[in-house]
Amino acid sequence: MPNPSEKTKNDDKDTELIRSINDGRQDLFYELVNRYEKSLYNFGLRMCDNPSDAEDMVQDTFLNVFKYLEGFRYETKFRNWLYRVATSACLKKKRRSKYAPDRELSLDEFLPANESDVSVELPRWASQPLDQVLDGELAGVIRQALLDLPEKYRLVVVLRDVEGFTTQETAEILDLTPTNIKVRLHRARLFLREALKSYYEAD
Amino acid sequence: MKQTDPHRCHENCLVLFERLSEYIDRELDAPTCKDIEAHIKACKPCQVCLETLKQTVALCRNLERRQVPDTFSLKLKSAIFDLVDKKAD
């Protein structure tokens, strides 16, 4: 058990709460749930698109966190550890092939096939302020495109761009190198951009 | 990245294409950023490529978050209550 008076490099708003829980105030675990249930539920929805699977994932995550919280190492941020547990729960829940089959994305598939495909005009969806374009329809296109991404790319783009983790944090959560995260993230973003382009060009 | 020869320009577009996300995320060193900015200024297709990718990232960052259904929230807290109760015994 770490010394409660000892400050660690990752002391954040959760650290004190976790120390109290680990010191016997288990009733305070509800506070952790209140802090993170909405984030985790939305993470689950992005990863599974099935509210029932998302709920199962959130429940499995919190039950595992409760079980293993005593072993939490204070040198990492709790939020990063929580998402590591959640990612593992997500992978167990995954419905292989229902949405995106696992496949590699290559940069080449996002390059214009020939000169005439190169756009020199900014499309409307990319030139307008976010609050004018992010309506229900566009959000739906992004949500579906996320689900169409092969899982290993989806995990990276959801953690980085939707949940807001840094490259280094995402690498720690997924046990990958930062270089690997950058490669996957770029391909995932290009995939999403293609989905948006296709949707608007088809109009 | 300032050459105007079409072949060289295409090569530079490809180099930039591979690094656009790192550029957006400010993960590149200053000289590389400067090269990219000089190229983008002179290359309309790369400007479009950058702006569409930036907007894609912005859209992901601003996706609306749904509320947790009350029924599930209660179920979750009840499952935790059982665990807390068991541990207290």
PDB file of C-alpha atoms in Angstrom:
ATOM      1  CA  MET A   1       0.000   0.000   0.000  1.00  0.00           C
ATOM      2  CA  PRO A   2       1.539   3.342  -1.009  1.00  0.00           C
ATOM      3  CA  ASN A   3       2.051   5.995   1.606  1.00  0.00           C
ATOM      4  CA  PRO A   4      -0.955   8.370   1.306  1.00  0.00           C
ATOM      5  CA  SER A   5       1.186  11.382   2.044  1.00  0.00           C
ATOM      6  CA  GLU A   6       3.550  10.555  -0.796  1.00  0.00           C
ATOM      7  CA  LYS A   7       2.884  12.633  -3.926  1.00  0.00           C
ATOM      8  CA  THR A   8       3.248  10.753  -7.198  1.00  0.00           C
ATOM      9  CA  LYS A   9       3.886  12.203 -10.613  1.00  0.00           C
ATOM     10  CA  ASN A  10       0.359  11.391 -11.717  1.00  0.00           C
ATOM     11  CA  ASP A  11      -1.529  12.798  -8.782  1.00  0.00           C
ATOM     12  CA  ASP A  12      -4.816  13.938 -10.240  1.00  0.00           C
ATOM     13  CA  LYS A  13      -8.382  14.330  -9.030  1.00  0.00           C
ATOM     14  CA  ASP A  14      -8.809  10.551  -8.917  1.00  0.00           C
ATOM     15  CA  THR A  15      -5.755   9.672  -6.879  1.00  0.00           C
ATOM     16  CA  GLU A  16      -7.051  10.896  -3.550  1.00  0.00           C
ATOM     17  CA  LEU A  17     -10.367   9.168  -4.093  1.00  0.00           C
ATOM     18  CA  ILE A  18      -8.685   5.868  -4.938  1.00  0.00           C
ATOM     19  CA  ARG A  19      -6.450   6.099  -1.879  1.00  0.00           C
ATOM     20  CA  SER A  20      -9.565   6.577   0.272  1.00  0.00           C
ATOM     21  CA  ILE A  21     -11.311   3.605  -1.339  1.00  0.00           C
ATOM     22  CA  ASN A  22      -8.214   1.456  -0.845  1.00  0.00           C
ATOM     23  CA  ASP A  23      -8.021   2.621   2.765  1.00  0.00           C
ATOM     24  CA  GLY A  24     -11.432   1.094   3.408  1.00  0.00           C
ATOM     25  CA  ARG A  25     -13.960   3.655   2.185  1.00  0.00           C
ATOM     26  CA  GLN A  26     -15.426   1.328  -0.416  1.00  0.00           C
ATOM     27  CA  ASP A  27     -18.668   3.272  -0.424  1.00  0.00           C
ATOM     28  CA  LEU A  28     -16.731   5.974  -2.322  1.00  0.00           C
ATOM     29  CA  PHE A  29     -16.445   3.656  -5.304  1.00  0.00           C
ATOM     30  CA  TYR A  30     -19.787   5.077  -6.469  1.00  0.00           C
ATOM     31  CA  GLU A  31     -18.061   8.416  -6.934  1.00  0.00           C
ATOM     32  CA  LEU A  32     -15.638   6.801  -9.398  1.00  0.00           C
ATOM     33  CA  VAL A  33     -18.612   5.316 -11.222  1.00  0.00           C
ATOM     34  CA  ASN A  34     -20.309   8.713 -11.380  1.00  0.00           C
ATOM     35  CA  ARG A  35     -17.172  10.264 -12.818  1.00  0.00           C
ATOM     36  CA  TYR A  36     -16.669   7.770 -15.601  1.00  0.00           C
ATOM     37  CA  GLU A  37     -19.854   5.891 -16.461  1.00  0.00           C
ATOM     38  CA  LYS A  38     -20.900   8.334 -19.184  1.00  0.00           C
ATOM     39  CA  SER A  39     -17.462   8.377 -20.835  1.00  0.00           C
ATOM     40  CA  LEU A  40     -17.196   4.613 -20.737  1.00  0.00           C
ATOM     41  CA  TYR A  41     -20.734   4.116 -22.015  1.00  0.00           C
ATOM     42  CA  ASN A  42     -20.028   6.335 -25.008  1.00  0.00           C
ATOM     43  CA  PHE A  43     -16.695   4.582 -25.571  1.00  0.00           C
ATOM     44  CA  GLY A  44     -18.647   1.323 -25.602  1.00  0.00           C
ATOM     45  CA  LEU A  45     -21.150   2.695 -28.108  1.00  0.00           C
ATOM     46  CA  ARG A  46     -18.360   3.779 -30.456  1.00  0.00           C
ATOM     47  CA  MET A  47     -16.712   0.397 -30.193  1.00  0.00           C
ATOM     48  CA  CYS A  48     -19.764  -1.890 -30.279  1.00  0.00           C
ATOM     49  CA  ASP A  49     -22.667   0.187 -31.639  1.00  0.00           C
ATOM     50  CA  ASN A  50     -24.912  -2.012 -29.641  1.00  0.00           C
ATOM     51  CA  PRO A  51     -26.255  -0.363 -26.476  1.00  0.00           C
ATOM     52  CA  SER A  52     -26.616  -3.730 -24.825  1.00  0.00           C
ATOM     53  CA  ASP A  53     -22.960  -4.675 -25.523  1.00  0.00           C
ATOM     54  CA  ALA A  54     -21.874  -1.199 -24.420  1.00  0.00           C
ATOM     55  CA  GLU A  55     -23.730  -1.659 -21.109  1.00  0.00           C
ATOM     56  CA  ASP A  56     -22.169  -5.093 -20.593  1.00  0.00           C
ATOM     57  CA  MET A  57     -18.750  -3.631 -21.303  1.00  0.00           C
ATOM     58  CA  VAL A  58     -19.235  -0.795 -18.788  1.00  0.00           C
ATOM     59  CA  GLN A  59     -20.449  -3.190 -16.114  1.00  0.00           C
ATOM     60  CA  ASP A  60     -17.600  -5.676 -16.704  1.00  0.00           C
ATOM     61  CA  THR A  61     -15.121  -2.799 -16.582  1.00  0.00           C
ATOM     62  CA  PHE A  62     -16.325  -1.387 -13.277  1.00  0.00           C
ATOM     63  CA  LEU A  63     -16.594  -4.811 -11.678  1.00  0.00           C
ATOM     64  CA  ASN A  64     -13.010  -5.574 -12.734  1.00  0.00           C
ATOM     65  CA  VAL A  65     -11.841  -2.183 -11.516  1.00  0.00           C
ATOM     66  CA  PHE A  66     -13.489  -2.848  -8.150  1.00  0.00           C
ATOM     67  CA  LYS A  67     -11.813  -6.240  -7.983  1.00  0.00           C
ATOM     68  CA  TYR A  68      -8.323  -5.023  -8.907  1.00  0.00           C
ATOM     69  CA  LEU A  69      -8.273  -1.475  -7.531  1.00  0.00           C
ATOM     70  CA  GLU A  70      -6.078  -2.483  -4.584  1.00  0.00           C
ATOM     71  CA  GLY A  71      -3.373  -3.374  -7.101  1.00  0.00           C
ATOM     72  CA  PHE A  72      -3.625  -0.011  -8.884  1.00  0.00           C
ATOM     73  CA  ARG A  73      -0.153   1.458  -9.394  1.00  0.00           C
ATOM     74  CA  TYR A  74      -0.256   5.133  -8.601  1.00  0.00           C
ATOM     75  CA  GLU A  75       2.432   6.018 -11.134  1.00  0.00           C
ATOM     76  CA  THR A  76      -0.116   5.817 -13.942  1.00  0.00           C
ATOM     77  CA  LYS A  77      -3.227   7.960 -14.348  1.00  0.00           C
ATOM     78  CA  PHE A  78      -6.359   6.165 -13.195  1.00  0.00           C
ATOM     79  CA  ARG A  79      -8.199   7.181 -16.375  1.00  0.00           C
ATOM     80  CA  ASN A  80      -5.550   5.478 -18.524  1.00  0.00           C
ATOM     81  CA  TRP A  81      -5.751   2.313 -16.449  1.00  0.00           C
ATOM     82  CA  LEU A  82      -9.552   2.394 -16.578  1.00  0.00           C
ATOM     83  CA  TYR A  83      -9.536   2.536 -20.378  1.00  0.00           C
ATOM     84  CA  ARG A  84      -7.025  -0.279 -20.488  1.00  0.00           C
ATOM     85  CA  VAL A  85      -9.485  -2.425 -18.540  1.00  0.00           C
ATOM     86  CA  ALA A  86     -12.351  -1.163 -20.742  1.00  0.00           C
ATOM     87  CA  THR A  87     -10.458  -1.957 -23.939  1.00  0.00           C
ATOM     88  CA  SER A  88      -9.884  -5.464 -22.752  1.00  0.00           C
ATOM     89  CA  ALA A  89     -13.608  -5.804 -21.928  1.00  0.00           C
ATOM     90  CA  CYS A  90     -14.473  -4.417 -25.381  1.00  0.00           C
ATOM     91  CA  LEU A  91     -12.277  -6.920 -27.153  1.00  0.00           C
ATOM     92  CA  LYS A  92     -13.984  -9.733 -25.284  1.00  0.00           C
ATOM     93  CA  LYS A  93     -17.368  -8.387 -26.355  1.00  0.00           C
ATOM     94  CA  LYS A  94     -16.529  -7.866 -29.970  1.00  0.00           C
ATOM     95  CA  ARG A  95     -18.811  -9.310 -32.554  1.00  0.00           C
ATOM     96  CA  ARG A  96     -16.276 -10.388 -35.121  1.00  0.00           C
ATOM     97  CA  SER A  97     -17.258  -9.699 -38.721  1.00  0.00           C
ATOM     98  CA  LYS A  98     -20.659  -8.234 -37.905  1.00  0.00           C
ATOM     99  CA  TYR A  99     -19.265  -4.867 -38.784  1.00  0.00           C
ATOM    100  CA  ALA A 100     -15.714  -4.484 -39.872  1.00  0.00           C
ATOM    101  CA  PRO A 101     -13.710  -7.599 -40.560  1.00  0.00           C
ATOM    102  CA  ASP A 102     -10.116  -7.298 -39.353  1.00  0.00           C
ATOM    103  CA  ARG A 103      -7.996  -6.194 -42.264  1.00  0.00           C
ATOM    104  CA  GLU A 104      -4.992  -3.985 -42.877  1.00  0.00           C
ATOM    105  CA  LEU A 105      -5.498  -0.511 -44.289  1.00  0.00           C
ATOM    106  CA  SER A 106      -2.723   0.692 -46.581  1.00  0.00           C
ATOM    107  CA  LEU A 107      -1.898   4.289 -47.417  1.00  0.00           C
ATOM    108  CA  ASP A 108      -2.113   3.477 -51.121  1.00  0.00           C
ATOM    109  CA  GLU A 109      -5.836   2.864 -50.961  1.00  0.00           C
ATOM    110  CA  PHE A 110      -6.368   6.476 -49.917  1.00  0.00           C
ATOM    111  CA  LEU A 111      -4.311   8.013 -52.707  1.00  0.00           C
ATOM    112  CA  PRO A 112      -6.200   9.338 -55.739  1.00  0.00           C
ATOM    113  CA  ALA A 113      -6.181   6.694 -58.472  1.00  0.00           C
ATOM    114  CA  ASN A 114      -5.364   9.271 -61.149  1.00  0.00           C
ATOM    115  CA  GLU A 115      -4.832  12.977 -61.677  1.00  0.00           C
ATOM    116  CA  SER A 116      -8.491  13.666 -62.456  1.00  0.00           C
ATOM    117  CA  ASP A 117      -9.450  12.417 -58.964  1.00  0.00           C
ATOM    118  CA  VAL A 118      -7.329  15.099 -57.295  1.00  0.00           C
ATOM    119  CA  SER A 119      -9.596  17.716 -55.808  1.00  0.00           C
ATOM    120  CA  VAL A 120      -8.553  21.359 -55.892  1.00  0.00           C
ATOM    121  CA  GLU A 121     -11.735  22.702 -54.334  1.00  0.00           C
ATOM    122  CA  LEU A 122     -12.560  22.450 -50.678  1.00  0.00           C
ATOM    123  CA  PRO A 123     -15.873  20.579 -50.283  1.00  0.00           C
ATOM    124  CA  ARG A 124     -18.686  22.263 -48.363  1.00  0.00           C
ATOM    125  CA  TRP A 125     -18.576  19.826 -45.439  1.00  0.00           C
ATOM    126  CA  ALA A 126     -14.950  20.781 -44.822  1.00  0.00           C
ATOM    127  CA  SER A 127     -15.208  24.510 -45.384  1.00  0.00           C
ATOM    128  CA  GLN A 128     -18.015  25.359 -42.978  1.00  0.00           C
ATOM    129  CA  PRO A 129     -17.748  25.920 -39.222  1.00  0.00           C
ATOM    130  CA  LEU A 130     -18.276  22.774 -37.180  1.00  0.00           C
ATOM    131  CA  ASP A 131     -21.505  23.915 -35.558  1.00  0.00           C
ATOM    132  CA  GLN A 132     -23.027  24.354 -39.007  1.00  0.00           C
ATOM    133  CA  VAL A 133     -22.074  20.942 -40.330  1.00  0.00           C
ATOM    134  CA  LEU A 134     -22.214  18.714 -37.262  1.00  0.00           C
ATOM    135  CA  ASP A 135     -25.901  17.886 -37.465  1.00  0.00           C
ATOM    136  CA  GLY A 136     -27.505  14.555 -36.772  1.00  0.00           C
ATOM    137  CA  GLU A 137     -26.927  13.375 -40.318  1.00  0.00           C
ATOM    138  CA  LEU A 138     -23.193  14.036 -40.379  1.00  0.00           C
ATOM    139  CA  ALA A 139     -22.731  12.621 -36.881  1.00  0.00           C
ATOM    140  CA  GLY A 140     -24.491   9.498 -38.146  1.00  0.00           C
ATOM    141  CA  VAL A 141     -22.090   9.235 -41.099  1.00  0.00           C
ATOM    142  CA  ILE A 142     -19.083   9.486 -38.758  1.00  0.00           C
ATOM    143  CA  ARG A 143     -20.544   7.000 -36.286  1.00  0.00           C
ATOM    144  CA  GLN A 144     -21.176   4.461 -39.033  1.00  0.00           C
ATOM    145  CA  ALA A 145     -17.740   5.034 -40.569  1.00  0.00           C
ATOM    146  CA  LEU A 146     -16.159   4.385 -37.157  1.00  0.00           C
ATOM    147  CA  LEU A 147     -17.996   1.079 -36.975  1.00  0.00           C
ATOM    148  CA  ASP A 148     -16.893   0.184 -40.501  1.00  0.00           C
ATOM    149  CA  LEU A 149     -13.247   0.603 -39.510  1.00  0.00           C
ATOM    150  CA  PRO A 150     -11.331  -2.572 -38.737  1.00  0.00           C
ATOM    151  CA  GLU A 151     -11.185  -2.840 -34.959  1.00  0.00           C
ATOM    152  CA  LYS A 152      -7.480  -2.205 -34.464  1.00  0.00           C
ATOM    153  CA  TYR A 153      -7.792   1.142 -36.256  1.00  0.00           C
ATOM    154  CA  ARG A 154     -11.118   1.988 -34.611  1.00  0.00           C
ATOM    155  CA  LEU A 155      -9.649   1.541 -31.139  1.00  0.00           C
ATOM    156  CA  VAL A 156      -6.836   3.968 -31.904  1.00  0.00           C
ATOM    157  CA  VAL A 157      -8.951   6.702 -33.479  1.00  0.00           C
ATOM    158  CA  VAL A 158     -11.612   6.450 -30.761  1.00  0.00           C
ATOM    159  CA  LEU A 159      -9.027   6.720 -27.986  1.00  0.00           C
ATOM    160  CA  ARG A 160      -7.094   9.535 -29.678  1.00  0.00           C
ATOM    161  CA  ASP A 161      -9.703  11.670 -31.403  1.00  0.00           C
ATOM    162  CA  VAL A 162     -12.942  10.883 -29.597  1.00  0.00           C
ATOM    163  CA  GLU A 163     -11.692  10.293 -26.039  1.00  0.00           C
ATOM    164  CA  GLY A 164      -8.779  12.723 -26.305  1.00  0.00           C
ATOM    165  CA  PHE A 165      -5.877  10.578 -25.091  1.00  0.00           C
ATOM    166  CA  THR A 166      -2.376  11.551 -26.249  1.00  0.00           C
ATOM    167  CA  THR A 167      -0.295   9.345 -28.531  1.00  0.00           C
ATOM    168  CA  GLN A 168       1.809   8.218 -25.557  1.00  0.00           C
ATOM    169  CA  GLU A 169      -1.231   7.438 -23.406  1.00  0.00           C
ATOM    170  CA  THR A 170      -2.906   5.509 -26.228  1.00  0.00           C
ATOM    171  CA  ALA A 171       0.290   3.518 -26.722  1.00  0.00           C
ATOM    172  CA  GLU A 172       0.270   2.616 -23.016  1.00  0.00           C
ATOM    173  CA  ILE A 173      -3.416   1.680 -23.021  1.00  0.00           C
ATOM    174  CA  LEU A 174      -3.059  -0.577 -26.065  1.00  0.00           C
ATOM    175  CA  ASP A 175       0.463  -1.820 -25.332  1.00  0.00           C
ATOM    176  CA  LEU A 176       1.756  -0.576 -28.678  1.00  0.00           C
ATOM    177  CA  THR A 177       4.592   1.745 -29.654  1.00  0.00           C
ATOM    178  CA  PRO A 178       3.841   5.447 -30.264  1.00  0.00           C
ATOM    179  CA  THR A 179       4.965   4.951 -33.883  1.00  0.00           C
ATOM    180  CA  ASN A 180       2.435   2.195 -34.322  1.00  0.00           C
ATOM    181  CA  ILE A 181      -0.284   4.413 -32.864  1.00  0.00           C
ATOM    182  CA  LYS A 182       0.589   7.218 -35.301  1.00  0.00           C
ATOM    183  CA  VAL A 183       0.502   4.889 -38.300  1.00  0.00           C
ATOM    184  CA  ARG A 184      -2.862   3.410 -37.335  1.00  0.00           C
ATOM    185  CA  LEU A 185      -4.328   6.789 -36.449  1.00  0.00           C
ATOM    186  CA  HIS A 186      -3.410   8.329 -39.792  1.00  0.00           C
ATOM    187  CA  ARG A 187      -4.930   5.450 -41.746  1.00  0.00           C
ATOM    188  CA  ALA A 188      -8.057   5.509 -39.610  1.00  0.00           C
ATOM    189  CA  ARG A 189      -8.499   9.242 -40.187  1.00  0.00           C
ATOM    190  CA  LEU A 190      -8.023   8.804 -43.929  1.00  0.00           C
ATOM    191  CA  PHE A 191     -10.637   6.054 -43.887  1.00  0.00           C
ATOM    192  CA  LEU A 192     -13.122   8.320 -42.099  1.00  0.00           C
ATOM    193  CA  ARG A 193     -12.375  11.180 -44.466  1.00  0.00           C
ATOM    194  CA  GLU A 194     -13.070   8.899 -47.446  1.00  0.00           C
ATOM    195  CA  ALA A 195     -16.395   7.926 -45.900  1.00  0.00           C
ATOM    196  CA  LEU A 196     -17.363  11.595 -45.543  1.00  0.00           C
ATOM    197  CA  LYS A 197     -16.226  12.397 -49.067  1.00  0.00           C
ATOM    198  CA  SER A 198     -18.129   9.449 -50.524  1.00  0.00           C
ATOM    199  CA  TYR A 199     -21.265  10.380 -48.628  1.00  0.00           C
ATOM    200  CA  TYR A 200     -21.277  13.962 -49.883  1.00  0.00           C
ATOM    201  CA  GLU A 201     -20.128  13.165 -53.400  1.00  0.00           C
ATOM    202  CA  ALA A 202     -22.967  10.669 -53.722  1.00  0.00           C
ATOM    203  CA  ASP A 203     -25.523  13.445 -53.044  1.00  0.00           C
TER     204      ASP A 203
ATOM    205  CA  MET B   1       9.539  21.221 -51.053  1.00  0.00           C
ATOM    206  CA  LYS B   2       9.513  24.352 -53.106  1.00  0.00           C
ATOM    207  CA  GLN B   3      10.326  22.874 -56.506  1.00  0.00           C
ATOM    208  CA  THR B   4       7.841  23.497 -59.257  1.00  0.00           C
ATOM    209  CA  ASP B   5       8.773  20.522 -61.411  1.00  0.00           C
ATOM    210  CA  PRO B   6       5.537  18.445 -61.523  1.00  0.00           C
ATOM    211  CA  HIS B   7       7.295  15.154 -60.812  1.00  0.00           C
ATOM    212  CA  ARG B   8       9.139  16.535 -57.781  1.00  0.00           C
ATOM    213  CA  CYS B   9       5.947  18.198 -56.622  1.00  0.00           C
ATOM    214  CA  HIS B  10       4.144  14.856 -56.742  1.00  0.00           C
ATOM    215  CA  GLU B  11       6.899  13.251 -54.689  1.00  0.00           C
ATOM    216  CA  ASN B  12       6.572  16.005 -52.115  1.00  0.00           C
ATOM    217  CA  CYS B  13       2.799  15.543 -52.051  1.00  0.00           C
ATOM    218  CA  LEU B  14       3.339  11.878 -51.200  1.00  0.00           C
ATOM    219  CA  VAL B  15       5.787  12.700 -48.421  1.00  0.00           C
ATOM    220  CA  LEU B  16       3.321  15.203 -47.003  1.00  0.00           C
ATOM    221  CA  PHE B  17       0.393  12.822 -47.386  1.00  0.00           C
ATOM    222  CA  GLU B  18       2.125  10.344 -45.065  1.00  0.00           C
ATOM    223  CA  ARG B  19       2.756  12.944 -42.366  1.00  0.00           C
ATOM    224  CA  LEU B  20      -0.431  15.002 -42.358  1.00  0.00           C
ATOM    225  CA  SER B  21      -1.793  13.571 -39.124  1.00  0.00           C
ATOM    226  CA  GLU B  22       1.462  14.203 -37.299  1.00  0.00           C
ATOM    227  CA  TYR B  23       1.390  17.743 -38.674  1.00  0.00           C
ATOM    228  CA  ILE B  24      -2.189  18.262 -37.452  1.00  0.00           C
ATOM    229  CA  ASP B  25      -1.229  16.851 -34.037  1.00  0.00           C
ATOM    230  CA  ARG B  26       1.891  19.073 -33.840  1.00  0.00           C
ATOM    231  CA  GLU B  27       4.105  16.051 -33.468  1.00  0.00           C
ATOM    232  CA  LEU B  28       6.710  17.110 -36.053  1.00  0.00           C
ATOM    233  CA  ASP B  29       9.842  19.169 -35.534  1.00  0.00           C
ATOM    234  CA  ALA B  30       9.917  22.825 -36.572  1.00  0.00           C
ATOM    235  CA  PRO B  31      11.950  22.412 -39.821  1.00  0.00           C
ATOM    236  CA  THR B  32       9.592  19.674 -41.073  1.00  0.00           C
ATOM    237  CA  CYS B  33       6.560  21.826 -40.254  1.00  0.00           C
ATOM    238  CA  LYS B  34       8.126  24.713 -42.133  1.00  0.00           C
ATOM    239  CA  ASP B  35       8.708  22.506 -45.206  1.00  0.00           C
ATOM    240  CA  ILE B  36       5.127  21.276 -45.073  1.00  0.00           C
ATOM    241  CA  GLU B  37       3.732  24.782 -44.763  1.00  0.00           C
ATOM    242  CA  ALA B  38       5.786  25.982 -47.722  1.00  0.00           C
ATOM    243  CA  HIS B  39       4.548  23.083 -49.828  1.00  0.00           C
ATOM    244  CA  ILE B  40       0.924  23.506 -48.821  1.00  0.00           C
ATOM    245  CA  LYS B  41       1.001  27.181 -49.672  1.00  0.00           C
ATOM    246  CA  ALA B  42       1.945  26.316 -53.234  1.00  0.00           C
ATOM    247  CA  CYS B  43      -0.082  23.134 -53.716  1.00  0.00           C
ATOM    248  CA  LYS B  44      -3.876  23.385 -53.868  1.00  0.00           C
ATOM    249  CA  PRO B  45      -4.591  19.612 -53.772  1.00  0.00           C
ATOM    250  CA  CYS B  46      -2.506  19.315 -50.590  1.00  0.00           C
ATOM    251  CA  GLN B  47      -4.385  22.267 -49.059  1.00  0.00           C
ATOM    252  CA  VAL B  48      -7.650  20.438 -49.723  1.00  0.00           C
ATOM    253  CA  CYS B  49      -6.194  17.224 -48.359  1.00  0.00           C
ATOM    254  CA  LEU B  50      -5.089  18.944 -45.135  1.00  0.00           C
ATOM    255  CA  GLU B  51      -8.335  20.842 -44.586  1.00  0.00           C
ATOM    256  CA  THR B  52     -10.569  17.822 -45.167  1.00  0.00           C
ATOM    257  CA  LEU B  53      -8.467  15.757 -42.785  1.00  0.00           C
ATOM    258  CA  LYS B  54      -8.510  18.507 -40.156  1.00  0.00           C
ATOM    259  CA  GLN B  55     -12.288  18.720 -40.408  1.00  0.00           C
ATOM    260  CA  THR B  56     -12.563  14.929 -40.061  1.00  0.00           C
ATOM    261  CA  VAL B  57     -10.557  15.065 -36.833  1.00  0.00           C
ATOM    262  CA  ALA B  58     -12.608  18.014 -35.544  1.00  0.00           C
ATOM    263  CA  LEU B  59     -15.839  16.126 -36.234  1.00  0.00           C
ATOM    264  CA  CYS B  60     -14.608  13.132 -34.220  1.00  0.00           C
ATOM    265  CA  ARG B  61     -13.556  15.385 -31.348  1.00  0.00           C
ATOM    266  CA  ASN B  62     -16.985  16.965 -31.198  1.00  0.00           C
ATOM    267  CA  LEU B  63     -19.266  13.959 -31.495  1.00  0.00           C
ATOM    268  CA  GLU B  64     -22.199  14.248 -29.149  1.00  0.00           C
ATOM    269  CA  ARG B  65     -22.173  12.040 -26.057  1.00  0.00           C
ATOM    270  CA  ARG B  66     -25.308  10.170 -25.126  1.00  0.00           C
ATOM    271  CA  GLN B  67     -26.681  10.001 -21.601  1.00  0.00           C
ATOM    272  CA  VAL B  68     -26.376   6.704 -19.777  1.00  0.00           C
ATOM    273  CA  PRO B  69     -29.848   5.123 -19.593  1.00  0.00           C
ATOM    274  CA  ASP B  70     -31.239   5.430 -16.046  1.00  0.00           C
ATOM    275  CA  THR B  71     -32.231   1.773 -15.970  1.00  0.00           C
ATOM    276  CA  PHE B  72     -28.671   0.703 -16.708  1.00  0.00           C
ATOM    277  CA  SER B  73     -27.148   3.158 -14.247  1.00  0.00           C
ATOM    278  CA  LEU B  74     -29.327   1.749 -11.475  1.00  0.00           C
ATOM    279  CA  LYS B  75     -28.491  -1.827 -12.470  1.00  0.00           C
ATOM    280  CA  LEU B  76     -24.769  -1.022 -12.424  1.00  0.00           C
ATOM    281  CA  LYS B  77     -24.922   0.595  -8.999  1.00  0.00           C
ATOM    282  CA  SER B  78     -26.911  -2.310  -7.662  1.00  0.00           C
ATOM    283  CA  ALA B  79     -24.240  -4.772  -8.921  1.00  0.00           C
ATOM    284  CA  ILE B  80     -21.568  -2.663  -7.214  1.00  0.00           C
ATOM    285  CA  PHE B  81     -23.634  -2.454  -4.036  1.00  0.00           C
ATOM    286  CA  ASP B  82     -23.616  -6.268  -3.918  1.00  0.00           C
ATOM    287  CA  LEU B  83     -19.821  -6.295  -4.227  1.00  0.00           C
ATOM    288  CA  VAL B  84     -19.293  -3.610  -1.597  1.00  0.00           C
ATOM    289  CA  ASP B  85     -21.683  -5.446   0.695  1.00  0.00           C
ATOM    290  CA  LYS B  86     -19.918  -8.770   0.149  1.00  0.00           C
ATOM    291  CA  LYS B  87     -16.505  -7.243   0.811  1.00  0.00           C
ATOM    292  CA  ALA B  88     -17.743  -5.596   4.012  1.00  0.00           C
ATOM    293  CA  ASP B  89     -18.881  -8.987   5.377  1.00  0.00           C
TER     294      ASP B  89
END
